[in-house]
Tab-separated table of C-alpha atoms in Angstrom:
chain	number	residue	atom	x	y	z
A	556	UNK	CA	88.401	60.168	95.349
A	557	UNK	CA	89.952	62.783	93.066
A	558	UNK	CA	91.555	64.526	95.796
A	559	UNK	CA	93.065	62.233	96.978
A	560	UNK	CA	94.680	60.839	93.854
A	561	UNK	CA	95.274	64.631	93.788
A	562	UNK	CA	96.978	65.037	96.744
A	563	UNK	CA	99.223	61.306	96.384
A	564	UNK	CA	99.557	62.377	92.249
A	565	UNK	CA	98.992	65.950	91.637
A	566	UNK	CA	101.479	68.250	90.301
A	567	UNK	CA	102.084	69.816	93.544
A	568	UNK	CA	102.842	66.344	95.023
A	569	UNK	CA	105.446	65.645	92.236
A	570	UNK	CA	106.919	69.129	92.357
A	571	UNK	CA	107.565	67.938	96.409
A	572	UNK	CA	108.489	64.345	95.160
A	573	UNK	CA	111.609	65.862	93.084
A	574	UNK	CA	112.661	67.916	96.224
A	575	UNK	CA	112.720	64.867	98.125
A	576	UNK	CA	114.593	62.698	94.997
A	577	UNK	CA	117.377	66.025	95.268
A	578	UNK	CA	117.895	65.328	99.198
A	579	UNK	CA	118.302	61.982	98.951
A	580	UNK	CA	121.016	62.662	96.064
A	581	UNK	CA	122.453	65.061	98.175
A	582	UNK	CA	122.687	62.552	100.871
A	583	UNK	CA	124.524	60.153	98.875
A	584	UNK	CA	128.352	61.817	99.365
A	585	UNK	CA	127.724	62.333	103.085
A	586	UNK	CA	126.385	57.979	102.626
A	587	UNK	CA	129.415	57.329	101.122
A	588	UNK	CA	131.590	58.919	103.951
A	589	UNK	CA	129.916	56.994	106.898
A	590	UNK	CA	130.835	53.819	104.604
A	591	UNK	CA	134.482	54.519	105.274
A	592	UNK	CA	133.490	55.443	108.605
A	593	UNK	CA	131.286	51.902	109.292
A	594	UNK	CA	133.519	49.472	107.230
A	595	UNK	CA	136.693	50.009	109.203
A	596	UNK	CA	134.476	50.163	112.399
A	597	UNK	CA	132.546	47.000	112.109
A	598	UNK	CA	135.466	44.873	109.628
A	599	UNK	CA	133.198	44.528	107.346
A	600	UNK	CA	134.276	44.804	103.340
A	601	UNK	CA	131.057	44.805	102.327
A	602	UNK	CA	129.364	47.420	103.557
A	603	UNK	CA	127.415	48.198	100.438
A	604	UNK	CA	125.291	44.850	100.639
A	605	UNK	CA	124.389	45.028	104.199
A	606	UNK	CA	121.051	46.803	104.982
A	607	UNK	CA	122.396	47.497	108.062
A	608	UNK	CA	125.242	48.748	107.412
A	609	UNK	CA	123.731	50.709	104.768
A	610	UNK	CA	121.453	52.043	107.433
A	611	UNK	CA	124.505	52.677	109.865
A	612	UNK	CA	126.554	54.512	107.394
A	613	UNK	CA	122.804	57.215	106.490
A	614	UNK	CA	123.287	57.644	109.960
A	615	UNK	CA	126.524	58.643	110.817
A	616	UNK	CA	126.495	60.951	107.641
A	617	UNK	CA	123.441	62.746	108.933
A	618	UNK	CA	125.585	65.163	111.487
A	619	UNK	CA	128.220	65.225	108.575
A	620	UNK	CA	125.405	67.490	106.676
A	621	UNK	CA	124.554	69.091	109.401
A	622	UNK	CA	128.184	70.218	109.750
A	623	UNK	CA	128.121	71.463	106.506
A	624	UNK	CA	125.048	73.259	106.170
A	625	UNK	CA	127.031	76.193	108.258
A	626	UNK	CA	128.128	77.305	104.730
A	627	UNK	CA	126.677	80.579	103.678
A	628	UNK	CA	124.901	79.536	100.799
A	629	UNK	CA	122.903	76.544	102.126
A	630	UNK	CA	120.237	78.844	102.948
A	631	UNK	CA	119.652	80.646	100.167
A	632	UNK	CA	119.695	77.321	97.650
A	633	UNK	CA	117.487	75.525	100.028
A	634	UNK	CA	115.337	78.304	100.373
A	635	UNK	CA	115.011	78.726	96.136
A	636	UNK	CA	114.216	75.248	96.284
A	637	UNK	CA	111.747	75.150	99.064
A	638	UNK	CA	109.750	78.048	97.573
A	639	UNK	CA	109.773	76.302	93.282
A	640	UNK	CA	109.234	72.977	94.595
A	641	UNK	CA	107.495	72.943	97.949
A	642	UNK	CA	105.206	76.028	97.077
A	643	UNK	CA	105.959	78.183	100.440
A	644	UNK	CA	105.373	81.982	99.949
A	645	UNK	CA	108.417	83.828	98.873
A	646	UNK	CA	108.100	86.247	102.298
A	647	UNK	CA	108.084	83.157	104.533
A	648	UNK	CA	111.534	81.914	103.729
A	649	UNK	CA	114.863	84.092	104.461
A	650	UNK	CA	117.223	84.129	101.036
A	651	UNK	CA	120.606	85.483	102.929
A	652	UNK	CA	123.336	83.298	104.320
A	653	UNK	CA	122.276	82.486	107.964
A	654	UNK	CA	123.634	84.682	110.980
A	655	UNK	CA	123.721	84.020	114.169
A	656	UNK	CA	123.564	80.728	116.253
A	657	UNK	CA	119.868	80.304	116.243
A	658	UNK	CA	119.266	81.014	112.423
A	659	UNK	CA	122.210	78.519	111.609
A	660	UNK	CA	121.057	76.109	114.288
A	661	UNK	CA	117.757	76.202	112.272
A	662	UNK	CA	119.373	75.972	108.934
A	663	UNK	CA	121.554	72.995	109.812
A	664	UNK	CA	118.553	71.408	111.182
A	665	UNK	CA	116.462	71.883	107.970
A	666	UNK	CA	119.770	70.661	105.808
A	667	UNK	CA	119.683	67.333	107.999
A	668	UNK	CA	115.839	66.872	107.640
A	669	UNK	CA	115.609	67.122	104.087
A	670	UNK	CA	118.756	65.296	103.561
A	671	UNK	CA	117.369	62.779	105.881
A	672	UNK	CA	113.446	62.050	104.766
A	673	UNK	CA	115.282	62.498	100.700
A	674	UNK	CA	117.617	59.941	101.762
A	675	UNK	CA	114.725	57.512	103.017
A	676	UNK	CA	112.217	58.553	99.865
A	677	UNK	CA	114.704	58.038	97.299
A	678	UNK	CA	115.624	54.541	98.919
A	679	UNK	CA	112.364	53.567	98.545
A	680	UNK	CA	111.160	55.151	95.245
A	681	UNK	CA	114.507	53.241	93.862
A	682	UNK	CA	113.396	49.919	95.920
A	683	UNK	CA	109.868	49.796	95.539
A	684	UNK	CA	108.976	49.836	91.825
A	685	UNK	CA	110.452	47.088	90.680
A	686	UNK	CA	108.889	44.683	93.422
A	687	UNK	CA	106.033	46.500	92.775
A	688	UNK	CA	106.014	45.606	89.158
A	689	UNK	CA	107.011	41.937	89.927
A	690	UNK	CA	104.157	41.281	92.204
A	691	UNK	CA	101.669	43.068	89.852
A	692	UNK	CA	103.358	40.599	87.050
A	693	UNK	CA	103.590	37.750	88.978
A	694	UNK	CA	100.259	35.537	88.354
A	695	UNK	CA	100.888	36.191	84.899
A	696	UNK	CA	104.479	34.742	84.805
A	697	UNK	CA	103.426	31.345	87.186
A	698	UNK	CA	101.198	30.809	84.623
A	699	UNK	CA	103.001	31.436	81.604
A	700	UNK	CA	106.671	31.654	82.224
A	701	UNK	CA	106.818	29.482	85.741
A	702	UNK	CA	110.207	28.264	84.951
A	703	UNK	CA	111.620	31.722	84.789
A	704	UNK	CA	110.881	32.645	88.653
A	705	UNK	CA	110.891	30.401	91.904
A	706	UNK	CA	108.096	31.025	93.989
A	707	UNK	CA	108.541	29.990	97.732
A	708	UNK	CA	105.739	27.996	98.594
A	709	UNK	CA	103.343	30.150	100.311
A	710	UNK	CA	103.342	32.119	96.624
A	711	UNK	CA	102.690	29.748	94.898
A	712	UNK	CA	99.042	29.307	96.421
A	713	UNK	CA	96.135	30.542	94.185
A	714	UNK	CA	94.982	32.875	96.349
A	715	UNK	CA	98.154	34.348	97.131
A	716	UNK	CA	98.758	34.969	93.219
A	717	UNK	CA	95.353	36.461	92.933
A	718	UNK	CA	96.018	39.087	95.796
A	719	UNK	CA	99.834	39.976	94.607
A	720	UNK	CA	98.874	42.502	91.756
A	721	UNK	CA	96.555	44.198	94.426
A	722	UNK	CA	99.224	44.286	96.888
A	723	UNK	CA	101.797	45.544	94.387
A	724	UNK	CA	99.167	48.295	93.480
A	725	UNK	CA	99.220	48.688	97.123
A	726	UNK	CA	102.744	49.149	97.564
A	727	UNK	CA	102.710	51.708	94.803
A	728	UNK	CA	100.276	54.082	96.453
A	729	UNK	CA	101.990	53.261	99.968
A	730	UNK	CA	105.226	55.054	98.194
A	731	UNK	CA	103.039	57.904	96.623
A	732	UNK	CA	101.762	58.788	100.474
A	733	UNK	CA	104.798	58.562	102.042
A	734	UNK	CA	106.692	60.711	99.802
A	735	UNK	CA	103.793	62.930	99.665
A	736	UNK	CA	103.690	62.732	103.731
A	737	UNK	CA	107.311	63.843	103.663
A	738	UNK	CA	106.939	66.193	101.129
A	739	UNK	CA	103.893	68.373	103.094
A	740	UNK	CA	106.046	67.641	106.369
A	741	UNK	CA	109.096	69.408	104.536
A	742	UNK	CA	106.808	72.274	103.524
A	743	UNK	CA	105.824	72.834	106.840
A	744	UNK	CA	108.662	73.208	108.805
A	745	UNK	CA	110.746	74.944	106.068
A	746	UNK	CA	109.021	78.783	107.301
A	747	UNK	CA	109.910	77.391	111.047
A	748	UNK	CA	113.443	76.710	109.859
A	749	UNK	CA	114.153	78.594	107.040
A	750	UNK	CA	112.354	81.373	107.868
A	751	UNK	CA	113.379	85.413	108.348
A	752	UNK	CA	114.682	85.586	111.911
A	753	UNK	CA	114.348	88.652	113.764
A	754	UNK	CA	117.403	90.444	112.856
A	755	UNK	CA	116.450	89.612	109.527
A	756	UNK	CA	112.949	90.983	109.606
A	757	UNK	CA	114.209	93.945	110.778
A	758	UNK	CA	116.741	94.382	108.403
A	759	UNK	CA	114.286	93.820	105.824
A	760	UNK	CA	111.875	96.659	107.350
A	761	UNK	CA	114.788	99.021	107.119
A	762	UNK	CA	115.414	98.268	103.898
A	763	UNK	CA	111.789	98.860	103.051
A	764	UNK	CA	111.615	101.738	105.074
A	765	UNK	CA	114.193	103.160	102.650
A	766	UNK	CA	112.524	102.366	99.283
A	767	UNK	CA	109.436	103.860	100.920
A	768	UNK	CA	111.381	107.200	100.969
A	769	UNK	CA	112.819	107.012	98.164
A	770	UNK	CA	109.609	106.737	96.532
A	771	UNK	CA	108.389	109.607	98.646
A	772	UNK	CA	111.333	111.959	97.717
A	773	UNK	CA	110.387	111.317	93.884
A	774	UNK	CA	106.911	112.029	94.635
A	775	UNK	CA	107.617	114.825	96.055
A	776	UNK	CA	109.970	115.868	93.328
A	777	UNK	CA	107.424	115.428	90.444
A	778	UNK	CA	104.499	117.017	91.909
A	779	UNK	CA	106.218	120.219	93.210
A	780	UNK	CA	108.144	120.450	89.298
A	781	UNK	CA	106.051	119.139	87.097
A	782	UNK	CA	102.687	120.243	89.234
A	783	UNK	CA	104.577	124.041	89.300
A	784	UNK	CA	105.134	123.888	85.256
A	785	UNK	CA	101.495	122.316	84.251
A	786	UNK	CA	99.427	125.033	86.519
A	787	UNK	CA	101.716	127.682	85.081
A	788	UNK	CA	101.716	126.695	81.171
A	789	UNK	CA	98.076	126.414	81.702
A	790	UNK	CA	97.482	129.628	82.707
A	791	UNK	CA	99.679	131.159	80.139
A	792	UNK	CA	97.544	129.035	77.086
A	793	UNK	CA	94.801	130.359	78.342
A	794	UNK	CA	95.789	133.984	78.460
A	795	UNK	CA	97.148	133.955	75.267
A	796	UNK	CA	94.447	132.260	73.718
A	797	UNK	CA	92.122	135.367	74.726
A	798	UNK	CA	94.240	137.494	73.304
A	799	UNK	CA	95.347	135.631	70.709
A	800	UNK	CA	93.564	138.457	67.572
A	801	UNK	CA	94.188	141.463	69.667
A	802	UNK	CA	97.441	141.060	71.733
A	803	UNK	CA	100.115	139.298	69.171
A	804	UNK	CA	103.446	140.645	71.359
A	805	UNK	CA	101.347	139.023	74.740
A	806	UNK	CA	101.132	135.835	72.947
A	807	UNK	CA	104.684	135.535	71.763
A	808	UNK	CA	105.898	136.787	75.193
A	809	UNK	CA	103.759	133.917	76.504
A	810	UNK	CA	104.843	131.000	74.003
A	811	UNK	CA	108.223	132.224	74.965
A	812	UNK	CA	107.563	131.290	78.910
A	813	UNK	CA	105.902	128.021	77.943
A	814	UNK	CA	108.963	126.734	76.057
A	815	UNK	CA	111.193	128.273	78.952
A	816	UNK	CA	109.253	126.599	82.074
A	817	UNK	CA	108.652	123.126	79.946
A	818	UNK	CA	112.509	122.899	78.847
A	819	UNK	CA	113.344	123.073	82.043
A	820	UNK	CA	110.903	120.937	83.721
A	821	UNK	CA	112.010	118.618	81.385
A	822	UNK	CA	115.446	118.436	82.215
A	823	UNK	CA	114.032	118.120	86.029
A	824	UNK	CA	111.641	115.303	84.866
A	825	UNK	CA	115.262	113.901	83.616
A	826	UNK	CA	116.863	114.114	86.710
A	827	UNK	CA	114.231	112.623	88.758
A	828	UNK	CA	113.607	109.777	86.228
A	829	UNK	CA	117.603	109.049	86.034
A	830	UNK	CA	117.479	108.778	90.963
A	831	UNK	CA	114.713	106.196	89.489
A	832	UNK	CA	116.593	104.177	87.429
A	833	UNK	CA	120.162	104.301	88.471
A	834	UNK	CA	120.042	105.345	92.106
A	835	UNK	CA	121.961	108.076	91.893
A	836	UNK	CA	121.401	109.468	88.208
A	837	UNK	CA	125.298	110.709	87.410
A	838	UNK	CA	125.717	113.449	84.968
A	839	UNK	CA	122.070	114.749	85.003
A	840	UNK	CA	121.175	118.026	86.183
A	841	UNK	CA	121.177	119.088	89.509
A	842	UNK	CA	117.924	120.013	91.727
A	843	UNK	CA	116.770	123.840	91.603
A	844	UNK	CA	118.041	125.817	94.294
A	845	UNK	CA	117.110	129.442	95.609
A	846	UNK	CA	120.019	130.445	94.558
A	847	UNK	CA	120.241	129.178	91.671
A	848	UNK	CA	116.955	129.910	90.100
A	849	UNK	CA	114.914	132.011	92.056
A	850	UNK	CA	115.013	134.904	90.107
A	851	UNK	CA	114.026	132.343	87.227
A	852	UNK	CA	110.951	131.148	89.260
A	853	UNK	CA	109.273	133.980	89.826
A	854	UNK	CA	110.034	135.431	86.254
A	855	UNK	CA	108.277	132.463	84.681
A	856	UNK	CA	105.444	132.535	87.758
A	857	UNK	CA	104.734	135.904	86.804
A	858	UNK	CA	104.517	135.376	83.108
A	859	UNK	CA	101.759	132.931	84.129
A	860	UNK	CA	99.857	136.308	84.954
A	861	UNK	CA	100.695	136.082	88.915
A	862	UNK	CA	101.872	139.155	90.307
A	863	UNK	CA	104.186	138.663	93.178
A	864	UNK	CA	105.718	141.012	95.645
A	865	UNK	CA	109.157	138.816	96.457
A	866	UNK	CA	110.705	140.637	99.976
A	867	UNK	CA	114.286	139.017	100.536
A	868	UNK	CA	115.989	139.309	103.597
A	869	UNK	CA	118.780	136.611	103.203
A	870	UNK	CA	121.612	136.361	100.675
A	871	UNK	CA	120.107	132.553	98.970
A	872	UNK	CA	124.537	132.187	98.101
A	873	UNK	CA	124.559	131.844	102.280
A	874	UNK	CA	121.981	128.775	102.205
A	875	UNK	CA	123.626	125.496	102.668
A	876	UNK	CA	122.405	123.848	99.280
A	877	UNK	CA	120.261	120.987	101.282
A	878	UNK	CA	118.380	124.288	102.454
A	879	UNK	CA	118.074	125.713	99.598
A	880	UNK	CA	116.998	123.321	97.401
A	881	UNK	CA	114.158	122.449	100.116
A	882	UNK	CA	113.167	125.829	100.354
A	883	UNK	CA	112.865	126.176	96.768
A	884	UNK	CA	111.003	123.470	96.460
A	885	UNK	CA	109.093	124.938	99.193
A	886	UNK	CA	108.462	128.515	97.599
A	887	UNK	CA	107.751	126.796	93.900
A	888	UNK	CA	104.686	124.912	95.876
A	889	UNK	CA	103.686	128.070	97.743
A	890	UNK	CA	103.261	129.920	94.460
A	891	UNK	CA	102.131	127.012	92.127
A	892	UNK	CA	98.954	126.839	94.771
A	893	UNK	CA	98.633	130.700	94.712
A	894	UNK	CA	98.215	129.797	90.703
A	895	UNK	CA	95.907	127.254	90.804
A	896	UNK	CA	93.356	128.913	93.327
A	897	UNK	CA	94.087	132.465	93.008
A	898	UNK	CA	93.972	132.578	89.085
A	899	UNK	CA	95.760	135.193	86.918
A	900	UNK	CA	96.200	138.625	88.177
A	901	UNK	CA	95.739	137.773	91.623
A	902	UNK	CA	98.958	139.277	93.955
A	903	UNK	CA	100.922	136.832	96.285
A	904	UNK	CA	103.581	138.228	98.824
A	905	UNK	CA	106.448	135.776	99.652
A	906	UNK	CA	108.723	136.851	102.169
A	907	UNK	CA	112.140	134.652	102.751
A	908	UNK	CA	113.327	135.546	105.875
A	909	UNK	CA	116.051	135.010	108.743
A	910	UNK	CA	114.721	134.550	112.222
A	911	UNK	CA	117.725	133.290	114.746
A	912	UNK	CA	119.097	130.201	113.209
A	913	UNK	CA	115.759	129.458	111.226
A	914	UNK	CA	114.648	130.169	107.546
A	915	UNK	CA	111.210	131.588	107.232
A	916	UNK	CA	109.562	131.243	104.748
A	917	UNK	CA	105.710	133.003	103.912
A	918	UNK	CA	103.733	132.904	100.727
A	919	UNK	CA	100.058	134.777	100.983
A	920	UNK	CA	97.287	135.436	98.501
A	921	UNK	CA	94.143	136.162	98.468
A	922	UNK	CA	91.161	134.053	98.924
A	923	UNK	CA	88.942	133.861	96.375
A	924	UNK	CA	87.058	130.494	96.568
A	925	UNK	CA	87.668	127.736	99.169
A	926	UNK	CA	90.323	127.145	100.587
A	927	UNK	CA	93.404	125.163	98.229
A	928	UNK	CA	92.923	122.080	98.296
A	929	UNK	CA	90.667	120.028	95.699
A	930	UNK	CA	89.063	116.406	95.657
A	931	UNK	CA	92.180	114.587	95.059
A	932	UNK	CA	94.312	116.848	95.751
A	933	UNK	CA	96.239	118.508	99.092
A	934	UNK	CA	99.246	116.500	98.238
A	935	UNK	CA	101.356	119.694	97.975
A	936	UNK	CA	100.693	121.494	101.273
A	937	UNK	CA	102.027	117.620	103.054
A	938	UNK	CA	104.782	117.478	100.676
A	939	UNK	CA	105.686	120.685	101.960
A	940	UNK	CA	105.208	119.847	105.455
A	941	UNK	CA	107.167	116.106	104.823
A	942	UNK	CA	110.018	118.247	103.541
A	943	UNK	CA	110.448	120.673	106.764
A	944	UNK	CA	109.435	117.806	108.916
A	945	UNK	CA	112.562	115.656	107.107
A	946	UNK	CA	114.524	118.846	107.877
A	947	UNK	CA	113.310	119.682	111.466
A	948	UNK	CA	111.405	122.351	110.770
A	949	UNK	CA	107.787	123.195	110.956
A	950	UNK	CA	105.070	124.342	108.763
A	951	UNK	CA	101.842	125.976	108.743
A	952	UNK	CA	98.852	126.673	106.491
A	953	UNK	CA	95.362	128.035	106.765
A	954	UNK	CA	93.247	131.038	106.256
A	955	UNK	CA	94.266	134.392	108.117
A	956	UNK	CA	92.693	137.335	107.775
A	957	UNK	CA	90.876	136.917	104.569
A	958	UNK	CA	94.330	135.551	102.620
A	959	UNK	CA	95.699	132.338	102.640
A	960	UNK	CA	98.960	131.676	104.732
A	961	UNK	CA	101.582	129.200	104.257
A	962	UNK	CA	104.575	129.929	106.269
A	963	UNK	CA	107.511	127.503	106.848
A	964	UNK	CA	110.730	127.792	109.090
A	965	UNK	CA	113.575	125.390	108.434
A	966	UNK	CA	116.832	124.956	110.464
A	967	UNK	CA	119.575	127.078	109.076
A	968	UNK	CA	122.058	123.958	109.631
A	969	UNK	CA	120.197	121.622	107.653
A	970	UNK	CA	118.240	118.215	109.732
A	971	UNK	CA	118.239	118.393	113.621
């Protein structure tokens, strides 16, 4: 019993009663309309107290909203509404102005239904009531105030007057299910009509598709910066901490390289943070590039107590700057690895090379535990390979010959 006074009375069933009450207000211009439409038609003056007419007049201003709902924004306020007052899932319903045929076919259809089974609730729920209330009323008043209403005969019998509050009770819920009826009918069809067509499900998947790697770039950008600076500082703390009593110049030089790597991952943590809020982050500073900072890179890489044998073979000014900065990237990941699982004093070669029209790109050092990658972690060596992969290029990693490998070759011209 409670569900089903639930489902004619619950909160839901209201919310759906209102969205039916707004159609049927809706309605009431296009009404108004087919009255000047019917009147002249039938030569009637009076259209507003004939049912019929009445009647006549909902109908012929039916295709008059249908017309209308070709506007642009009928979808997206009907589709606001449908989701607040009909409770359909947000990513069943389509918010942008209809395109194409079908998707306005469907949206004119919806506009016409709503407007229609509003049109017909609100009707009722403004006829209903008050005969409603009268019959519920009415033994009382033949008894008590009989001169006040004139009962036609069949009323007037005593059974009749004991059965009208039941059947004005009756007439009550009757209203409450048929709105409700309407109202679960509205909700659904309104995925079927107002839903995401295909061109808009695609677009939708692009535009997902394009968060998704925008995400990934940032990823990418933190870990290989802010990854870089953490396994570096933490090697330096820890060397100057052992020679913290015996060493004092080896400590200073070492506080010196932790302020230099953290100011600048800082500014990079800037830079990042500012693509995350404003899309584009104007006036912060610019991504790392080999040429601009490789000489920087490995200064503060070997201050971390990594010694590393750099063999250049290309002038970094000749890069173009998508290259560079991607190979930077690149080489700051190579050697923050070499950091973390070679451990100070160990000696990595990286070799930047030309081959034909690729970049190569080699960072080795010496195996001395497993190979790099640690529970949770290996998100480096496929940012790397997501970043030559964006470019067209390849990558490879692995053990060879007792060292590990990591050699990359990008396209000179940038993505292929």
């Amino acid at each position: 019993m409670s569900a089903f006074i639930r489902a004619l009375f619950g909160r839901r069933a209201r919310r759906r009663w209102i969205h039916l009450i707004l159609g049927g207000a809706l309605a009431m211009p296009y009404v108004f309309v087919g009255q000047l439409i019917v009147g002249p038609a039938t030569d009637s003056r009076y259209v507003f107290q004939d049912l019929s007419l009445q009647l006549a007049s909902f109908a012929v201003g039916l295709p008059l909203a249908a017309v209308t709902a070709l506007f642009p924004l009928t979808r997206p306020l009907e589709s606001g509404a449908v989701r607040w007052l009909c409770g359909v899932e947000e990513d069943r319903l389509a918010y942008g102005p209809a395109r194409g045929r079908a998707a306005k076919g469907r949206t004119a259809a919806w506009f016409t239904l709503h407007l229609g089974l509003g049109g017909i609730v609100s009707g009722m729920s403004l006829a209903v009531p008050p005969f409603a209330v009268f019959l519920i009323l009415l033994p009382a008043l033949a008894r008590f105030r009989a001169d006040l209403v004139e009962l036609p005969e069949p009323l007037g019998e005593t059974w009749a007057l004991a059965l009208s509050p039941l059947a004005g009770v009756g007439c009550l819920v009757a209203l409450a299910a048929c709105a409700a009826g309407c109202g679960a009918l509205l909700a659904r069809w309104a995925p079927a009509l107002l839903g995401p067509a295909p061109e808009d499900r695609l677009a939708a998947a692009e535009r997902r598709a394009a968060d998704l790697a925008v995400r990934n770039r940032l990823a990418r950008e933190l870990h290989d910066s802010v990854g870089h600076a953490l396994s570096a500082v933490t090697l330096q703390a820890s060397a100057a901490r052992r020679v913290l009593d015996s060493d004092p110049e080896f400590v200073r030089e070492a506080l010196a390289a932790i302020e230099d790597t953290t100011r600048r991952t800082v500014g990079e943590l800037d830079a990042v943070l500012g693509v995350l809020r404003d899309g584009d982050a104007p006036g912060t500073a610019p991504a790392p590039t080999l040429d601009a900072d490789l000489d920087g890179l490995l200064r503060r890489t070997q201050a971390a107590g990594l010694r590393v044998d750099c063999e250049l073979g290309v002038d970094p000014a000749a890069l173009p700057p998508l290259v560079s900065r991607e190979a930077y990237r690149i080489v700051q990941e190579g050697l923050s690895n070499a950091l973390r699982h070679g451990g100070a004093g160990a000696r990595v070669t990286l070799r930047i090379a030309r081959t034909g029209d690729r970049l190569e790109i080699t960072v080795e050092n010496p195996l001395t535990g497993p190979a790099p990658c640690r529970p949770g972690g290996g998100h480096g060596l496929r940012g790397i390979a997501d970043r030559a992969r964006l470019l067209g290029g390849t990558s490879e990693a692995g053990p060879s010959d007792g060292r590990w490998r990591l050699c990359v070759r990008l396209p000179m011209k940038g993505p292929v």
